[in-house]
Amino acid sequence: MQQKQKHATKLTLKTLVLAMASTAPASVLAAVDIDFYGSLRMQAEAVHPDSSAEFANGGNSSYSNIRDAYSRLGITANWQANDAINVFGQLEVPIDTANFKIQDPYDDRRDLRVAQVGVSGDFGTLAYGQMWLPFYNAISYKVDRFSTYYSGYATLAFFRAFNTVSYYSPDFNGVSFGAGAVIKDTSDRADTFDDNRYQFTATYNANGTDFSIGIEQVDDNKDTRLLGAALGQQIDNLYLGIKLEQSSAKGSADANVFNLYADYTFNDYTFKAMYADVDGFGGQIFHLGADYQYSKNLKTFIEFYQQESVNALAAEKAGGSGSFRNPLGDFEPDAKKGGGKAVAVGFRYDF
């Protein structure tokens, strides 16, 4: 979440969609399976900075307000070209319900979450566009299981990227592989990078055990690299997750990440807890929560979140990047610390 982002433009995507729709044969369009979906996620929160902490734009007053927790609207399309090949596409946009805008609640320059096309079959899945990355899917996702805005920050991995090619292999007796290449992009789009990035993951998933290792290699002059290993273990109603990451680059000290997560489901309730230690992005992090599954589509939740230094906490209705960037703490050498805590209650409605 902490990466430098660039402004997202809509014209290219809109033009592409219109062109595809206008040139596709009617028989093909009739055979396309189209699904619309959405998820409305909101929270009311009380945020309390530590006495030694300060927001990036100044001040350290506590506040209570509402915040979006990653609401989204999307559409998927699937076309079975033949018995062996399925062609698919997906478009998903963020809805910042607290600010009433089409933008990500972390970075207001993002107006796309996913925009990808691909093919799948017995050979696996090959896709291009803006998507979730293989390293996050295999490593970070195993401990990204909370419900509030504050879920998923205890990592050094990037979540999604534009201009990406990914491949996921079929399952070989529980063993599968993922690979991705993020192609450098000098445009003003969000989720782009100045250097090519290459990812590879290997996963074993069987009988409740989900173990993965992964690497991201950046094509720069610093040999920047991120290594990761994660285990998710389901034991009846108990889930345990452990994650390790190490980021290295020439001329810089290594940054290490450790996560220990657990949740337990009892009837319609799920109780969650995580401890994490993230070098350079949050320090020691404590996260507690409980979900209540009111119905198939509706979930309510309450969570407590605490960070030692700059990480997820931000000023009222602001985020960690973009024009409304105002996190608690900052990365400048002379910046005040970003320690603080938050309590949030909210709901999630999927449709």
CSV table of C-alpha atoms in Angstrom, one decimal:
chain,number,residue,atom,x,y,z
A,1,MET,CA,0.0,0.0,0.0
A,2,GLN,CA,2.9,2.3,0.6
A,3,GLN,CA,4.1,2.5,-3.0
A,4,LYS,CA,4.3,5.7,-5.1
A,5,GLN,CA,1.3,5.8,-7.3
A,6,LYS,CA,0.4,7.7,-10.5
A,7,HIS,CA,-2.9,9.2,-11.7
A,8,ALA,CA,-5.3,6.8,-13.5
A,9,THR,CA,-6.8,7.8,-16.8
A,10,LYS,CA,-10.0,6.4,-18.2
A,11,LEU,CA,-10.0,7.2,-21.9
A,12,THR,CA,-7.9,4.2,-23.0
A,13,LEU,CA,-10.0,1.6,-21.2
A,14,LYS,CA,-13.3,3.2,-22.3
A,15,THR,CA,-12.1,3.3,-26.0
A,16,LEU,CA,-11.0,-0.3,-25.8
A,17,VAL,CA,-14.3,-1.6,-24.4
A,18,LEU,CA,-16.4,0.3,-27.0
A,19,ALA,CA,-14.2,-0.9,-29.8
A,20,MET,CA,-14.5,-4.6,-28.7
A,21,ALA,CA,-18.3,-4.3,-28.3
A,22,SER,CA,-18.7,-2.7,-31.7
A,23,THR,CA,-16.6,-5.1,-33.7
A,24,ALA,CA,-17.5,-8.4,-32.0
A,25,PRO,CA,-19.9,-10.7,-34.0
A,26,ALA,CA,-23.4,-10.8,-32.6
A,27,SER,CA,-23.2,-14.6,-32.2
A,28,VAL,CA,-20.2,-14.2,-30.0
A,29,LEU,CA,-21.8,-11.5,-27.8
A,30,ALA,CA,-24.9,-13.6,-27.4
A,31,ALA,CA,-22.7,-16.5,-26.0
A,32,VAL,CA,-20.9,-14.3,-23.5
A,33,ASP,CA,-21.8,-14.9,-19.9
A,34,ILE,CA,-21.9,-11.5,-18.1
A,35,ASP,CA,-22.2,-11.0,-14.4
A,36,PHE,CA,-22.4,-7.7,-12.4
A,37,TYR,CA,-21.3,-7.7,-8.8
A,38,GLY,CA,-20.6,-5.2,-6.0
A,39,SER,CA,-19.7,-4.9,-2.4
A,40,LEU,CA,-20.7,-2.0,-0.1
A,41,ARG,CA,-18.3,-1.6,2.9
A,42,MET,CA,-18.4,1.2,5.4
A,43,GLN,CA,-17.2,1.8,8.9
A,44,ALA,CA,-17.6,4.3,11.7
A,45,GLU,CA,-14.3,4.8,13.5
A,46,ALA,CA,-12.6,6.6,16.4
A,47,VAL,CA,-8.8,7.3,15.7
A,48,HIS,CA,-6.4,8.3,18.5
A,49,PRO,CA,-2.8,9.3,17.6
A,50,ASP,CA,-0.1,8.8,20.2
A,51,SER,CA,0.9,11.9,22.1
A,52,SER,CA,4.3,11.9,20.2
A,53,ALA,CA,2.7,11.3,16.8
A,54,GLU,CA,1.6,13.8,14.2
A,55,PHE,CA,-0.2,13.7,10.9
A,56,ALA,CA,1.9,14.4,7.8
A,57,ASN,CA,0.1,17.7,7.3
A,58,GLY,CA,0.3,18.6,10.9
A,59,GLY,CA,-1.8,18.1,14.0
A,60,ASN,CA,-2.5,15.1,16.1
A,61,SER,CA,-6.0,15.5,17.3
A,62,SER,CA,-8.2,12.4,17.8
A,63,TYR,CA,-11.3,12.2,15.7
A,64,SER,CA,-14.5,10.2,15.0
A,65,ASN,CA,-15.9,9.9,11.5
A,66,ILE,CA,-16.9,7.4,8.8
A,67,ARG,CA,-14.5,5.7,6.3
A,68,ASP,CA,-15.0,3.5,3.3
A,69,ALA,CA,-13.6,0.0,3.7
A,70,TYR,CA,-12.9,-0.8,0.0
A,71,SER,CA,-16.3,-0.8,-1.6
A,72,ARG,CA,-16.4,-1.7,-5.3
A,73,LEU,CA,-18.5,-2.4,-8.4
A,74,GLY,CA,-17.5,-4.8,-11.1
A,75,ILE,CA,-18.4,-6.8,-14.1
A,76,THR,CA,-17.1,-10.1,-15.4
A,77,ALA,CA,-17.5,-11.6,-18.9
A,78,ASN,CA,-16.7,-15.2,-19.9
A,79,TRP,CA,-16.9,-16.8,-23.3
A,80,GLN,CA,-16.3,-20.5,-23.9
A,81,ALA,CA,-14.5,-20.4,-27.2
A,82,ASN,CA,-14.3,-24.2,-27.4
A,83,ASP,CA,-14.0,-27.2,-25.1
A,84,ALA,CA,-10.5,-26.3,-24.1
A,85,ILE,CA,-10.4,-22.5,-23.9
A,86,ASN,CA,-12.4,-19.9,-21.9
A,87,VAL,CA,-11.9,-16.2,-22.7
A,88,PHE,CA,-12.6,-13.8,-19.8
A,89,GLY,CA,-12.5,-10.2,-18.9
A,90,GLN,CA,-13.0,-8.2,-15.7
A,91,LEU,CA,-13.5,-4.6,-14.8
A,92,GLU,CA,-13.8,-3.4,-11.2
A,93,VAL,CA,-13.9,0.2,-9.9
A,94,PRO,CA,-13.5,1.5,-6.4
A,95,ILE,CA,-16.3,3.4,-4.7
A,96,ASP,CA,-15.2,5.7,-1.9
A,97,THR,CA,-18.5,5.9,0.0
A,98,ALA,CA,-17.2,8.3,2.6
A,99,ASN,CA,-16.2,10.9,0.0
A,100,PHE,CA,-18.9,10.0,-2.6
A,101,LYS,CA,-16.3,9.5,-5.3
A,102,ILE,CA,-15.0,6.8,-7.7
A,103,GLN,CA,-11.6,6.5,-6.1
A,104,ASP,CA,-9.7,4.2,-3.8
A,105,PRO,CA,-10.0,5.3,-0.1
A,106,TYR,CA,-6.2,4.9,0.3
A,107,ASP,CA,-5.2,6.8,-2.9
A,108,ASP,CA,-7.7,9.1,-4.6
A,109,ARG,CA,-5.7,8.9,-7.9
A,110,ARG,CA,-6.8,5.3,-8.4
A,111,ASP,CA,-10.1,5.0,-10.2
A,112,LEU,CA,-9.6,1.3,-11.3
A,113,ARG,CA,-9.1,-1.7,-9.2
A,114,VAL,CA,-9.0,-4.4,-11.8
A,115,ALA,CA,-9.1,-4.3,-15.7
A,116,GLN,CA,-7.9,-7.5,-17.2
A,117,VAL,CA,-8.5,-9.9,-20.1
A,118,GLY,CA,-7.3,-13.5,-20.4
A,119,VAL,CA,-7.7,-17.1,-21.3
A,120,SER,CA,-8.0,-20.2,-19.2
A,121,GLY,CA,-8.1,-23.9,-19.7
A,122,ASP,CA,-6.4,-27.2,-18.7
A,123,PHE,CA,-3.1,-25.3,-19.4
A,124,GLY,CA,-3.8,-22.8,-16.6
A,125,THR,CA,-4.7,-19.1,-16.7
A,126,LEU,CA,-3.0,-16.4,-18.7
A,127,ALA,CA,-4.0,-12.7,-18.2
A,128,TYR,CA,-3.0,-9.2,-19.1
A,129,GLY,CA,-4.0,-5.8,-17.6
A,130,GLN,CA,-4.4,-4.4,-14.2
A,131,MET,CA,-4.8,-7.2,-11.6
A,132,TRP,CA,-3.9,-8.6,-8.2
A,133,LEU,CA,-0.3,-9.8,-8.3
A,134,PRO,CA,0.9,-13.4,-7.8
A,135,PHE,CA,3.1,-12.6,-4.8
A,136,TYR,CA,0.3,-11.0,-2.9
A,137,ASN,CA,-2.2,-13.8,-3.8
A,138,ALA,CA,0.2,-16.5,-2.6
A,139,ILE,CA,2.0,-14.8,0.3
A,140,SER,CA,0.3,-11.7,1.7
A,141,TYR,CA,-3.3,-12.8,1.3
A,142,LYS,CA,-2.9,-15.6,3.8
A,143,VAL,CA,-3.0,-13.1,6.7
A,144,ASP,CA,-5.1,-10.4,5.0
A,145,ARG,CA,-8.5,-11.5,6.5
A,146,PHE,CA,-9.8,-8.6,8.5
A,147,SER,CA,-12.9,-6.6,7.4
A,148,THR,CA,-12.0,-2.9,8.0
A,149,TYR,CA,-10.0,-0.4,6.0
A,150,TYR,CA,-7.0,-1.4,8.1
A,151,SER,CA,-6.7,-4.9,6.8
A,152,GLY,CA,-3.7,-5.9,4.7
A,153,TYR,CA,-1.2,-3.2,5.6
A,154,ALA,CA,1.3,-5.4,7.4
A,155,THR,CA,3.3,-6.3,4.3
A,156,LEU,CA,5.9,-4.9,2.0
A,157,ALA,CA,4.3,-6.4,-1.1
A,158,PHE,CA,2.4,-4.5,-3.7
A,159,PHE,CA,-1.3,-5.5,-4.1
A,160,ARG,CA,-2.2,-4.7,-7.7
A,161,ALA,CA,-0.4,-3.4,-10.8
A,162,PHE,CA,-1.3,-2.1,-14.3
A,163,ASN,CA,0.5,-3.3,-17.4
A,164,THR,CA,0.9,-6.8,-16.0
A,165,VAL,CA,1.1,-10.3,-17.5
A,166,SER,CA,0.3,-13.2,-15.1
A,167,TYR,CA,0.2,-17.0,-15.4
A,168,TYR,CA,-1.2,-19.5,-13.0
A,169,SER,CA,-0.6,-23.1,-13.6
A,170,PRO,CA,-3.1,-25.9,-13.1
A,171,ASP,CA,-3.0,-27.9,-9.9
A,172,PHE,CA,-0.5,-30.9,-9.9
A,173,ASN,CA,-1.6,-33.0,-6.9
A,174,GLY,CA,-1.8,-30.0,-4.7
A,175,VAL,CA,1.2,-28.2,-6.2
A,176,SER,CA,0.8,-25.1,-8.3
A,177,PHE,CA,2.8,-22.1,-9.6
A,178,GLY,CA,2.3,-18.5,-10.4
A,179,ALA,CA,4.3,-16.0,-12.4
A,180,GLY,CA,4.0,-12.4,-13.2
A,181,ALA,CA,5.8,-9.6,-15.1
A,182,VAL,CA,4.9,-6.0,-14.3
A,183,ILE,CA,6.1,-4.0,-17.3
A,184,LYS,CA,7.4,-0.5,-16.5
A,185,ASP,CA,5.2,2.3,-17.6
A,186,THR,CA,6.0,6.0,-17.7
A,187,SER,CA,2.4,7.2,-18.2
A,188,ASP,CA,0.4,8.9,-15.5
A,189,ARG,CA,-1.7,5.8,-14.7
A,190,ALA,CA,-2.0,4.5,-11.1
A,191,ASP,CA,-0.3,1.3,-10.0
A,192,THR,CA,2.6,1.7,-12.5
A,193,PHE,CA,6.3,1.4,-11.8
A,194,ASP,CA,9.5,2.9,-13.2
A,195,ASP,CA,11.2,-0.5,-13.5
A,196,ASN,CA,10.1,-3.9,-14.6
A,197,ARG,CA,9.2,-6.3,-11.9
A,198,TYR,CA,9.1,-10.1,-12.1
A,199,GLN,CA,7.4,-12.5,-9.6
A,200,PHE,CA,7.3,-16.2,-9.1
A,201,THR,CA,5.4,-18.3,-6.5
A,202,ALA,CA,5.1,-21.9,-5.7
A,203,THR,CA,2.2,-23.3,-3.6
A,204,TYR,CA,1.2,-26.5,-1.9
A,205,ASN,CA,-2.5,-26.7,-1.0
A,206,ALA,CA,-4.1,-29.9,0.3
A,207,ASN,CA,-5.9,-31.2,3.3
A,208,GLY,CA,-6.3,-27.8,5.0
A,209,THR,CA,-2.6,-26.9,4.5
A,210,ASP,CA,-1.8,-23.9,2.2
A,211,PHE,CA,2.0,-23.2,2.0
A,212,SER,CA,3.6,-20.8,-0.4
A,213,ILE,CA,7.0,-19.3,-1.2
A,214,GLY,CA,7.6,-16.4,-3.5
A,215,ILE,CA,10.0,-13.9,-4.9
A,216,GLU,CA,9.8,-10.5,-6.6
A,217,GLN,CA,12.8,-9.2,-8.5
A,218,VAL,CA,13.0,-5.6,-9.6
A,219,ASP,CA,15.0,-4.8,-12.8
A,220,ASP,CA,16.9,-1.8,-11.3
A,221,ASN,CA,20.5,-1.0,-10.5
A,222,LYS,CA,20.0,-1.8,-6.8
A,223,ASP,CA,19.1,-5.5,-7.2
A,224,THR,CA,15.9,-4.8,-5.3
A,225,ARG,CA,14.3,-8.1,-4.2
A,226,LEU,CA,11.4,-9.3,-2.0
A,227,LEU,CA,11.3,-12.8,-0.7
A,228,GLY,CA,8.3,-14.3,1.1
A,229,ALA,CA,7.0,-17.5,2.7
A,230,ALA,CA,3.6,-18.1,4.2
A,231,LEU,CA,1.6,-20.9,5.7
A,232,GLY,CA,-2.2,-21.0,6.2
A,233,GLN,CA,-3.5,-24.0,8.2
A,234,GLN,CA,-7.2,-24.8,8.6
A,235,ILE,CA,-8.0,-27.0,11.6
A,236,ASP,CA,-11.8,-27.5,11.8
A,237,ASN,CA,-13.1,-24.0,12.8
A,238,LEU,CA,-9.6,-22.6,13.5
A,239,TYR,CA,-7.4,-20.9,10.9
A,240,LEU,CA,-3.8,-20.1,11.6
A,241,GLY,CA,-1.6,-17.9,9.3
A,242,ILE,CA,2.1,-17.2,9.5
A,243,LYS,CA,4.0,-15.0,7.0
A,244,LEU,CA,7.6,-13.9,6.6
A,245,GLU,CA,9.0,-11.4,4.1
A,246,GLN,CA,12.4,-9.9,3.5
A,247,SER,CA,13.1,-6.9,1.3
A,248,SER,CA,16.7,-6.2,0.2
A,249,ALA,CA,18.5,-3.7,-2.0
A,250,LYS,CA,22.1,-2.7,-2.5
A,251,GLY,CA,23.2,0.1,-0.2
A,252,SER,CA,20.2,-0.4,2.1
A,253,ALA,CA,19.6,-2.5,5.2
A,254,ASP,CA,17.3,-5.4,4.8
A,255,ALA,CA,13.7,-4.9,5.9
A,256,ASN,CA,11.9,-7.9,7.5
A,257,VAL,CA,8.2,-8.7,8.1
A,258,PHE,CA,6.6,-11.2,10.5
A,259,ASN,CA,2.9,-11.9,10.8
A,260,LEU,CA,1.1,-14.3,13.1
A,261,TYR,CA,-2.6,-14.5,12.5
A,262,ALA,CA,-5.5,-16.6,13.8
A,263,ASP,CA,-9.3,-16.7,13.5
A,264,TYR,CA,-11.9,-19.0,15.0
A,265,THR,CA,-15.5,-19.4,13.7
A,266,PHE,CA,-18.3,-20.2,16.1
A,267,ASN,CA,-21.8,-20.4,14.6
A,268,ASP,CA,-22.2,-17.0,12.8
A,269,TYR,CA,-19.3,-15.3,14.6
A,270,THR,CA,-15.6,-15.2,13.5
A,271,PHE,CA,-13.0,-13.9,16.0
A,272,LYS,CA,-9.7,-12.6,14.6
A,273,ALA,CA,-6.3,-11.6,16.0
A,274,MET,CA,-2.9,-10.7,14.5
A,275,TYR,CA,0.5,-9.6,15.6
A,276,ALA,CA,2.9,-8.2,13.0
A,277,ASP,CA,6.3,-6.6,13.0
A,278,VAL,CA,7.1,-4.7,9.8
A,279,ASP,CA,10.4,-2.9,9.4
A,280,GLY,CA,10.0,0.6,8.1
A,281,PHE,CA,6.2,0.4,7.7
A,282,GLY,CA,4.3,0.2,10.9
A,283,GLY,CA,6.7,-1.4,13.3
A,284,GLN,CA,4.8,-3.5,15.8
A,285,ILE,CA,1.1,-3.9,14.8
A,286,PHE,CA,-1.8,-5.4,16.8
A,287,HIS,CA,-5.1,-6.1,15.2
A,288,LEU,CA,-8.2,-7.7,16.8
A,289,GLY,CA,-11.6,-8.1,15.4
A,290,ALA,CA,-15.0,-10.0,15.3
A,291,ASP,CA,-17.4,-10.5,12.4
A,292,TYR,CA,-21.0,-11.5,12.6
A,293,GLN,CA,-22.5,-13.1,9.4
A,294,TYR,CA,-26.0,-11.7,9.6
A,295,SER,CA,-27.1,-13.3,6.3
A,296,LYS,CA,-25.6,-14.7,3.2
A,297,ASN,CA,-24.9,-11.2,1.8
A,298,LEU,CA,-24.6,-9.0,5.0
A,299,LYS,CA,-21.8,-9.0,7.5
A,300,THR,CA,-21.2,-6.7,10.5
A,301,PHE,CA,-17.8,-6.2,12.2
A,302,ILE,CA,-15.9,-4.5,14.9
A,303,GLU,CA,-12.1,-4.1,15.1
A,304,PHE,CA,-9.3,-2.6,17.1
A,305,TYR,CA,-6.1,-1.6,15.3
A,306,GLN,CA,-2.8,-0.3,16.7
A,307,GLN,CA,0.4,0.7,14.9
A,308,GLU,CA,3.8,1.8,16.2
A,309,SER,CA,4.8,4.0,13.3
A,310,VAL,CA,3.5,5.2,10.0
A,311,ASN,CA,1.3,2.6,8.3
A,312,ALA,CA,-2.5,2.6,7.8
A,313,LEU,CA,-3.8,5.3,10.0
A,314,ALA,CA,-4.7,8.6,8.3
A,315,ALA,CA,-6.6,11.9,9.0
A,316,GLU,CA,-10.4,12.1,8.6
A,317,LYS,CA,-11.5,10.7,5.2
A,318,ALA,CA,-7.9,11.0,3.9
A,319,GLY,CA,-5.6,8.3,2.7
A,320,GLY,CA,-1.9,7.4,2.5
A,321,SER,CA,-1.2,8.6,-1.0
A,322,GLY,CA,-2.6,10.9,-3.7
A,323,SER,CA,-3.9,14.5,-3.4
A,324,PHE,CA,-5.6,13.7,-0.1
A,325,ARG,CA,-2.5,12.1,1.4
A,326,ASN,CA,-2.3,12.7,5.1
A,327,PRO,CA,-1.1,9.6,7.0
A,328,LEU,CA,-0.3,9.5,10.7
A,329,GLY,CA,3.5,9.9,10.6
A,330,ASP,CA,5.7,10.1,7.6
A,331,PHE,CA,8.8,8.6,6.0
A,332,GLU,CA,11.0,11.7,6.1
A,333,PRO,CA,14.0,11.4,8.4
A,334,ASP,CA,12.9,14.2,10.7
A,335,ALA,CA,9.2,13.3,10.7
A,336,LYS,CA,7.4,12.6,14.0
A,337,LYS,CA,6.4,9.1,14.8
A,338,GLY,CA,3.1,7.7,13.5
A,339,GLY,CA,2.0,5.6,16.4
A,340,GLY,CA,-1.7,5.4,17.2
A,341,LYS,CA,-4.8,3.3,17.4
A,342,ALA,CA,-8.3,3.0,16.0
A,343,VAL,CA,-11.6,1.3,16.9
A,344,ALA,CA,-14.0,0.7,14.0
A,345,VAL,CA,-17.5,-0.8,13.6
A,346,GLY,CA,-19.1,-1.3,10.2
A,347,PHE,CA,-20.8,-3.6,7.7
A,348,ARG,CA,-20.2,-5.3,4.4
A,349,TYR,CA,-23.0,-6.0,2.0
A,350,ASP,CA,-22.2,-8.1,-1.1
A,351,PHE,CA,-24.5,-8.2,-4.2
